[in-house]
Each structure stands twice: as C-alpha cells, then as structure tokens.
GROMACS .gro file of C-alpha atoms in nm:
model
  247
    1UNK     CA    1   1.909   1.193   1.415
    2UNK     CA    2   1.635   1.421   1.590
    3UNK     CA    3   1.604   1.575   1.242
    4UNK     CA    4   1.504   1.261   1.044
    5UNK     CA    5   1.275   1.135   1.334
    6UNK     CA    6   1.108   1.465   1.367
    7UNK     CA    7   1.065   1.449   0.954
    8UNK     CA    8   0.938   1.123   0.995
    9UNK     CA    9   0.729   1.206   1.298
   10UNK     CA   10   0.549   1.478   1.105
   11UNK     CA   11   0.495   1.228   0.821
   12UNK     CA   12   0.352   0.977   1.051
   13UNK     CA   13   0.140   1.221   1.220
   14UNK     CA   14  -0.020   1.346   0.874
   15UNK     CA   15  -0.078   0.978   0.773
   16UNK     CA   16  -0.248   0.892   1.065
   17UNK     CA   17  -0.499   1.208   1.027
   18UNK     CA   18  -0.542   1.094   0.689
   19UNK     CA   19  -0.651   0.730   0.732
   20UNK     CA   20  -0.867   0.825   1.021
   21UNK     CA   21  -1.039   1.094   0.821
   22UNK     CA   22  -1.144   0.846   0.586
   23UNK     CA   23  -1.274   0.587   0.799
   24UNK     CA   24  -1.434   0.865   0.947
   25UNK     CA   25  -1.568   0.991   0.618
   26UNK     CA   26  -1.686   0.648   0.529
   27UNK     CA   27  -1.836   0.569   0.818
   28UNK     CA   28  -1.633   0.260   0.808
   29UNK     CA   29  -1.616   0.205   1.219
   30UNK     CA   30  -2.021   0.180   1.222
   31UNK     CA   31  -2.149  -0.153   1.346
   32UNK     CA   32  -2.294  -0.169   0.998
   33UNK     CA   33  -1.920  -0.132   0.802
   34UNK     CA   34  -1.710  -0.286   1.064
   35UNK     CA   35  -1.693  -0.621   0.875
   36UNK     CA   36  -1.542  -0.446   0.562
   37UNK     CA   37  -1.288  -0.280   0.777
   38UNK     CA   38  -1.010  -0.530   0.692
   39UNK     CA   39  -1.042  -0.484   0.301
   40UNK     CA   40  -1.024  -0.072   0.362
   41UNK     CA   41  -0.732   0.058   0.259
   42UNK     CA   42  -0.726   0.357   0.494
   43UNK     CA   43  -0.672   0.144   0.761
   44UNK     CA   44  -0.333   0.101   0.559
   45UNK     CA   45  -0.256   0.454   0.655
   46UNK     CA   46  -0.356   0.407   1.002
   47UNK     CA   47  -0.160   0.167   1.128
   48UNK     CA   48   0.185   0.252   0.870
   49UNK     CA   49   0.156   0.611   1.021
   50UNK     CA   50   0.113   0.457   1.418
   51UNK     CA   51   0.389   0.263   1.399
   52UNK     CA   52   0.597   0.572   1.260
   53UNK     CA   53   0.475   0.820   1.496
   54UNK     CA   54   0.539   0.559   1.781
   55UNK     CA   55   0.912   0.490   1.642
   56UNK     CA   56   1.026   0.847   1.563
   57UNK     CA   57   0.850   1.040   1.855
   58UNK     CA   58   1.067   0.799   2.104
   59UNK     CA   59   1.348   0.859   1.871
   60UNK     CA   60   1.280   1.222   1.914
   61UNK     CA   61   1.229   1.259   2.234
   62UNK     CA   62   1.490   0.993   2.360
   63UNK     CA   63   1.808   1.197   2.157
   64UNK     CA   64   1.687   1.539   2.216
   65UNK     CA   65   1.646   1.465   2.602
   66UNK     CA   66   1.918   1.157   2.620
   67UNK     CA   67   1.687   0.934   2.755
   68UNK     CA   68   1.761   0.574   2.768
   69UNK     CA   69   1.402   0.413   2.806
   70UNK     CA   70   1.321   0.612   2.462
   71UNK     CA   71   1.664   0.486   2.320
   72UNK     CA   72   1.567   0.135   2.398
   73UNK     CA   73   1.204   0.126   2.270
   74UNK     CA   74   1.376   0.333   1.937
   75UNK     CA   75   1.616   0.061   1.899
   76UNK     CA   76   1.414  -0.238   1.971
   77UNK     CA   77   1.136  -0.077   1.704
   78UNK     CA   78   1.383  -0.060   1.486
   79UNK     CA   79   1.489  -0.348   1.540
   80UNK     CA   80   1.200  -0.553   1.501
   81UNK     CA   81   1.107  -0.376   1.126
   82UNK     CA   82   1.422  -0.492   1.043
   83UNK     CA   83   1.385  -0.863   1.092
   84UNK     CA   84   1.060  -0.862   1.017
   85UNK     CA   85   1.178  -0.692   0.673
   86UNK     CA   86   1.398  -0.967   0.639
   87UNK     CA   87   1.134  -1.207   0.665
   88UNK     CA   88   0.926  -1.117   0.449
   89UNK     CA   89   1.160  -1.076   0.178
   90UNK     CA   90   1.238  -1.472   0.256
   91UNK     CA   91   0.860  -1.568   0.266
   92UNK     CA   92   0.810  -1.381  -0.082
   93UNK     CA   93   1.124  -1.521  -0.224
   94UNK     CA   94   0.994  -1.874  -0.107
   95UNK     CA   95   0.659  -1.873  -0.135
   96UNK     CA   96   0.578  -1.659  -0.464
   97UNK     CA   97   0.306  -1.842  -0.571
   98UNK     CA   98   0.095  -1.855  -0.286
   99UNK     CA   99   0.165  -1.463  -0.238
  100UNK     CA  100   0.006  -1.419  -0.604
  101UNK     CA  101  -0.266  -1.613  -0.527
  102UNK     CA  102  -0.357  -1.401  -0.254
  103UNK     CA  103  -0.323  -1.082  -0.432
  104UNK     CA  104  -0.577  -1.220  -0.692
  105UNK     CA  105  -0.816  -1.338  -0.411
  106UNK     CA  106  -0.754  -0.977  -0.253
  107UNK     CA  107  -0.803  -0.807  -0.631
  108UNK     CA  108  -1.142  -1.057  -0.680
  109UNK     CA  109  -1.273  -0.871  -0.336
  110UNK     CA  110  -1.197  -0.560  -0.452
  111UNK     CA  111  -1.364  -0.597  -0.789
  112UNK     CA  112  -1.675  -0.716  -0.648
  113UNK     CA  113  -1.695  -0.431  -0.393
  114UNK     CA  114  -1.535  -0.164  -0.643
  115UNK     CA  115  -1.890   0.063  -0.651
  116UNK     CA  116  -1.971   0.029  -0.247
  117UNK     CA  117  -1.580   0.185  -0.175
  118UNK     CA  118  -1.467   0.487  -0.300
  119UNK     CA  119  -1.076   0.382  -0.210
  120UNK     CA  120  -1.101   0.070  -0.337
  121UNK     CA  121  -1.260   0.219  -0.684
  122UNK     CA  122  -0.924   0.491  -0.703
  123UNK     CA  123  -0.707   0.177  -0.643
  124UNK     CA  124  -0.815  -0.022  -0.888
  125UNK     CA  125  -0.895   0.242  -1.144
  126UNK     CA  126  -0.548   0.356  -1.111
  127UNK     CA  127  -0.404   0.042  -1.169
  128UNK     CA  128  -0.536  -0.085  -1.401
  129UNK     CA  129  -0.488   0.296  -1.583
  130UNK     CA  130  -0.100   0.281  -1.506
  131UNK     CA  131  -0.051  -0.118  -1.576
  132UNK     CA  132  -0.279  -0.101  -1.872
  133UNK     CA  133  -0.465  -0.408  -1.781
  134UNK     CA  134  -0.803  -0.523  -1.697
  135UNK     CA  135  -0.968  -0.763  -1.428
  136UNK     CA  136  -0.739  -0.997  -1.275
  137UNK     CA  137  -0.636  -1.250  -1.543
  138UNK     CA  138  -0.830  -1.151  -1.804
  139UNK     CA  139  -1.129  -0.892  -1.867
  140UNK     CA  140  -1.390  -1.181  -1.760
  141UNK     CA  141  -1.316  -1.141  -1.405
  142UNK     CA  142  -1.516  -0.846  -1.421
  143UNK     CA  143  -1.816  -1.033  -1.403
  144UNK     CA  144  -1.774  -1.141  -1.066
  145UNK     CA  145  -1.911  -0.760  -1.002
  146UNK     CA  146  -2.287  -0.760  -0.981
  147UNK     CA  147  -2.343  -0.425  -1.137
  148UNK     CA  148  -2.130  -0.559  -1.417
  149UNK     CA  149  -2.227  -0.900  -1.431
  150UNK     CA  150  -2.468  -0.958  -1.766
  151UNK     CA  151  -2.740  -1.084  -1.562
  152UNK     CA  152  -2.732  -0.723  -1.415
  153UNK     CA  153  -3.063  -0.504  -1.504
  154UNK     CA  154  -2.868  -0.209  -1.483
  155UNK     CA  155  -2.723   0.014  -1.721
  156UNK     CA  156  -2.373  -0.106  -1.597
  157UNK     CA  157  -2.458  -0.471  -1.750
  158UNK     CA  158  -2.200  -0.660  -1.941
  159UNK     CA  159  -1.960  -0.340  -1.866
  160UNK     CA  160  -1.603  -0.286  -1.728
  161UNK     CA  161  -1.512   0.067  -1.575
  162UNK     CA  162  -1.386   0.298  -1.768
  163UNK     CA  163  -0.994   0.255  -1.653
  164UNK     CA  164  -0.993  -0.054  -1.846
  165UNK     CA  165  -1.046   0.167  -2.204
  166UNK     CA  166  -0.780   0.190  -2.421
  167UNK     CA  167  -0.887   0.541  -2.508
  168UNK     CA  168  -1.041   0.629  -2.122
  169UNK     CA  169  -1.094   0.996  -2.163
  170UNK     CA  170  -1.355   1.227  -2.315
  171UNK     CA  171  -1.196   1.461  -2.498
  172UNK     CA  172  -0.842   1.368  -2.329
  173UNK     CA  173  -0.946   1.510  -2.005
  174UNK     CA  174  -1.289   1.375  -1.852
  175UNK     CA  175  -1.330   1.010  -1.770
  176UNK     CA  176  -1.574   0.839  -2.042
  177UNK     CA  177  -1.734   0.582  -1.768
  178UNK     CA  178  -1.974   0.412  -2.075
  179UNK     CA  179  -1.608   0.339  -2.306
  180UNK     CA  180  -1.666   0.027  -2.139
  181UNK     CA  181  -2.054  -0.022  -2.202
  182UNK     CA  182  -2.131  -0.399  -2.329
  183UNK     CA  183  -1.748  -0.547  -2.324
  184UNK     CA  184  -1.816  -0.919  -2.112
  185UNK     CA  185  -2.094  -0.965  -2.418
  186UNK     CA  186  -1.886  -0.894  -2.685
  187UNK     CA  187  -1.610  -1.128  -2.886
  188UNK     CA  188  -1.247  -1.116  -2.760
  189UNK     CA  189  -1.151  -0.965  -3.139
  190UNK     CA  190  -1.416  -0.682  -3.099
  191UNK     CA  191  -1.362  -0.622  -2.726
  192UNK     CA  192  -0.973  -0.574  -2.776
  193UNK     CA  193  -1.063  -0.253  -2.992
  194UNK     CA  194  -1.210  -0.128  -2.698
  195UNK     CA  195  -1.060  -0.258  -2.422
  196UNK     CA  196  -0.718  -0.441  -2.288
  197UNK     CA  197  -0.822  -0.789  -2.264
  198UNK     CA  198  -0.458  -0.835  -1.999
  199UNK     CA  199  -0.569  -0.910  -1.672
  200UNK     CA  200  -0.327  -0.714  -1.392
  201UNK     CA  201  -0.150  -0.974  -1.231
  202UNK     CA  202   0.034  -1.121  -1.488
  203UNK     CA  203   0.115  -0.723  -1.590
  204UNK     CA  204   0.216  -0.639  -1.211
  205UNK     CA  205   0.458  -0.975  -1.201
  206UNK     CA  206   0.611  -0.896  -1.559
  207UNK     CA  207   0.667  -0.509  -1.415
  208UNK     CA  208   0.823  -0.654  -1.072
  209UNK     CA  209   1.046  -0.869  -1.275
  210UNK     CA  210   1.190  -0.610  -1.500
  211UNK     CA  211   1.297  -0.368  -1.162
  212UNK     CA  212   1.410  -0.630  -0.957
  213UNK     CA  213   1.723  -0.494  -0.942
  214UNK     CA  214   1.570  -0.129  -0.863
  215UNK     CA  215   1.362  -0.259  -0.572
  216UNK     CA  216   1.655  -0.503  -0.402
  217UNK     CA  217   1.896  -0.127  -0.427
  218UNK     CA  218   1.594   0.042  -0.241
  219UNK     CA  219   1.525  -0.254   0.035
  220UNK     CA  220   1.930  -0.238   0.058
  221UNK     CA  221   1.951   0.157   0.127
  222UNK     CA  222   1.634   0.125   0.402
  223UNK     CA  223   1.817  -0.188   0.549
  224UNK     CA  224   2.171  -0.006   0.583
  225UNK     CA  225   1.937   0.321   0.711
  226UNK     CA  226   1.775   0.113   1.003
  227UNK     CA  227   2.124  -0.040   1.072
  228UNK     CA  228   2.256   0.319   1.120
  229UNK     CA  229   1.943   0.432   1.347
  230UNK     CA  230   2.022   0.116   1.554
  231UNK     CA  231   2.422   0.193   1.579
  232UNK     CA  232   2.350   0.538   1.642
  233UNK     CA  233   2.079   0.493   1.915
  234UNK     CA  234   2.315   0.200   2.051
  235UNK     CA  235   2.596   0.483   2.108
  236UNK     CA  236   2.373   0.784   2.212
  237UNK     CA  237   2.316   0.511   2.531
  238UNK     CA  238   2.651   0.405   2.595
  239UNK     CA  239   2.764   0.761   2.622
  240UNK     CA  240   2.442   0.805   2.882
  241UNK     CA  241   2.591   0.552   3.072
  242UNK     CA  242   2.947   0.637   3.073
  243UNK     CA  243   2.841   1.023   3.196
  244UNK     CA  244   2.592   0.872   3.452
  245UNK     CA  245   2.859   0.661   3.566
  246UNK     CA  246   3.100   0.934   3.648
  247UNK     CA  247   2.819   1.147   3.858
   0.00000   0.00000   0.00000
C-alpha cells in the first residue's frame, strides 16, 4: 500500500504545481481576476491534486511508520470519496436533466469568455475537435461571444473558431483560425460545407450513452479499489493495537 500512495502522492504533488502555476501564470488570484476564479479550470487541478496529496501522504506516512492517527484520517478520506462517489452517481442518475442544463449554462460561460482564457479556449477547442461539434446546441450559440457576435466590428464578426471546421488545418498541420470567417451570417446549407452545424451537448450525451457500460466497469474497479484501501488500512490498525496491547 505505501507503493500506490507514494505513486499517487507524487501524482498529486505534480497536479498541484501545475494548477498553481497557471493561476499564477494568469494572474488569476489578482483582485482584478478573482471573480473569474470559479470558471478556471486550473483550480480543477488544485484542489483534485490537494485532496490526493492530503489522502496518500497520510496513507504513506501512516503504513510506513504504523501510525494510527494517519490510518484513521486515510480511512475516513477514503471513506468519505466513497460515499460521496456514490452520491453523485445517484444525483446524476436522478437528476439528468438538470445536470445537462448546467453543463450548457457552464459551456454558454465558457463560450462567451473563450478569447479572455487561454484554458478555457484549449477546452473548448478540443472538444469540440474530438466530438466534432459546434456551440452548445447548435452553431448559433456562438453568437453569444462578442468577438463573434455579427454586431462585432472586428475581423472575428459572424465567425466560429477554427475547431468547429470540418477541415481545421492548414495544410493538415497548422490551425486555419479564418476556416470559420462569416459562418453565423451564412445559410444552414452553405454553413454545413464549412462547418458542423451539431452543437456538443447532444454529441457528449449520445457518446456517454454508447460507453455506459465502459464507464459503470471503471466507477466499479475505483469503488472495489477504495474498498480495499479501507480494509487494508482497517487491518494495518488492528494489528497496531493488538502489538500495543501486548507491550
């Protein structure tokens, strides 16, 4: 077990350095940014790779040295991912249409803010480049960006970005960011030679449904994995106890 939690230690540590170099890079802790900090997604890495540096280091520490306080706050950790695993698998199994509703509010956000942050940019580009879809419903949504929007001055008006190109490269290897040049004023027929016209949602849900059964294996293997740190971390203390006991 020290061998896992030190793995996951390390990985913990290095995304922890990684989300606070970016807010760092960003400036995003500057009286200025701090509003946006919710919608960042580097804070993502910050608090995913706190709570695993937290977990493994006491798991660690608390095998390597046998110490039960460590064991406890291990287990207990553990513990508490688990349930709160578990409910969250009930609250998206029960409430599935509120929880889509929030990722296109979320999306809408993003899309409006997509040239002010670079992570939020490389989200969305990539998405929409892997689902091959564009906007949020529909290729319209795009104009809820002000660079993009047609009553825009810029040379960005009436655009999408370039991710949502059926043919997005230059020469197959540098991103052609004017592919997208004039879309929002142009008929759906004409646009769809150009563009996908698929907004990403609908894509995402159709992609979740068709590995549903790949995703409930993987939530079963990390559920049976926490279930072993617990049993093991359970017994590491009960052997504690029983040597204390005879000293």
């Amino acid at each position: 077990m020290f061998f896992f939690n030190f793995i996951f230690f390390t990985l913990g540590f290095g995304l922890l350095c990684f989300g606070f170099w970016g807010l760092a890079d960003k400036q995003s802790l500057i009286e200025e940014k701090i509003g946006n900090l919710g919608t960042d997604p580097m804070l993502i890495f910050v608090l995913v790779g706190l709570v695993v540096c937290v977990l493994s280091f006491s798991g660690c520490v608390g095998f390597i040295r046998e110490n039960i306080c460590l064991l406890r706050l291990f287990s207990a950790g553990i513990a508490v991912l688990l349930v709160t695993q578990c409910v969250l698998a009930l609250v998206v199994l029960c409430f599935r249409d509120r929880i889509e509703d929030s990722v296109k509010k979320t999306m809408l956000v993003a899309m409006s803010r997509y040239q002010d942050d670079s992570d939020l940019k490389f989200l969305l580009d990539e998405l929409q480049l892997g689902m091959e879809c564009c906007g949020v419903q529909s290729y319209q949504d795009w104009s809820i960006n002000l660079y993009f929007n047609c009553s825009s001055p810029g040379v960005n008006s009436c655009g999408v970005p370039y991710s949502c190109c059926i043919d997005p490269l230059q020469n197959g290897t540098v991103p052609n960011s004017q592919c997208g040049f004039g879309a929002l004023g142009m008929s759906e027929a004409m646009a769809s030679s150009l563009i996908y016209l698929g907004g990403c949602v609908p894509q995402l849900v159709l992609w979740i449904n068709r590995r549903i059964w790949d995703i409930f294996v993987g939530y079963l293997l990390v559920t049976v994995w926490e279930l072993v740190c617990i049993v093991c971390a359970q017994r590491v203390m009960r052997e504690i106890k029983v040597i204390k006991s005879l000293y």
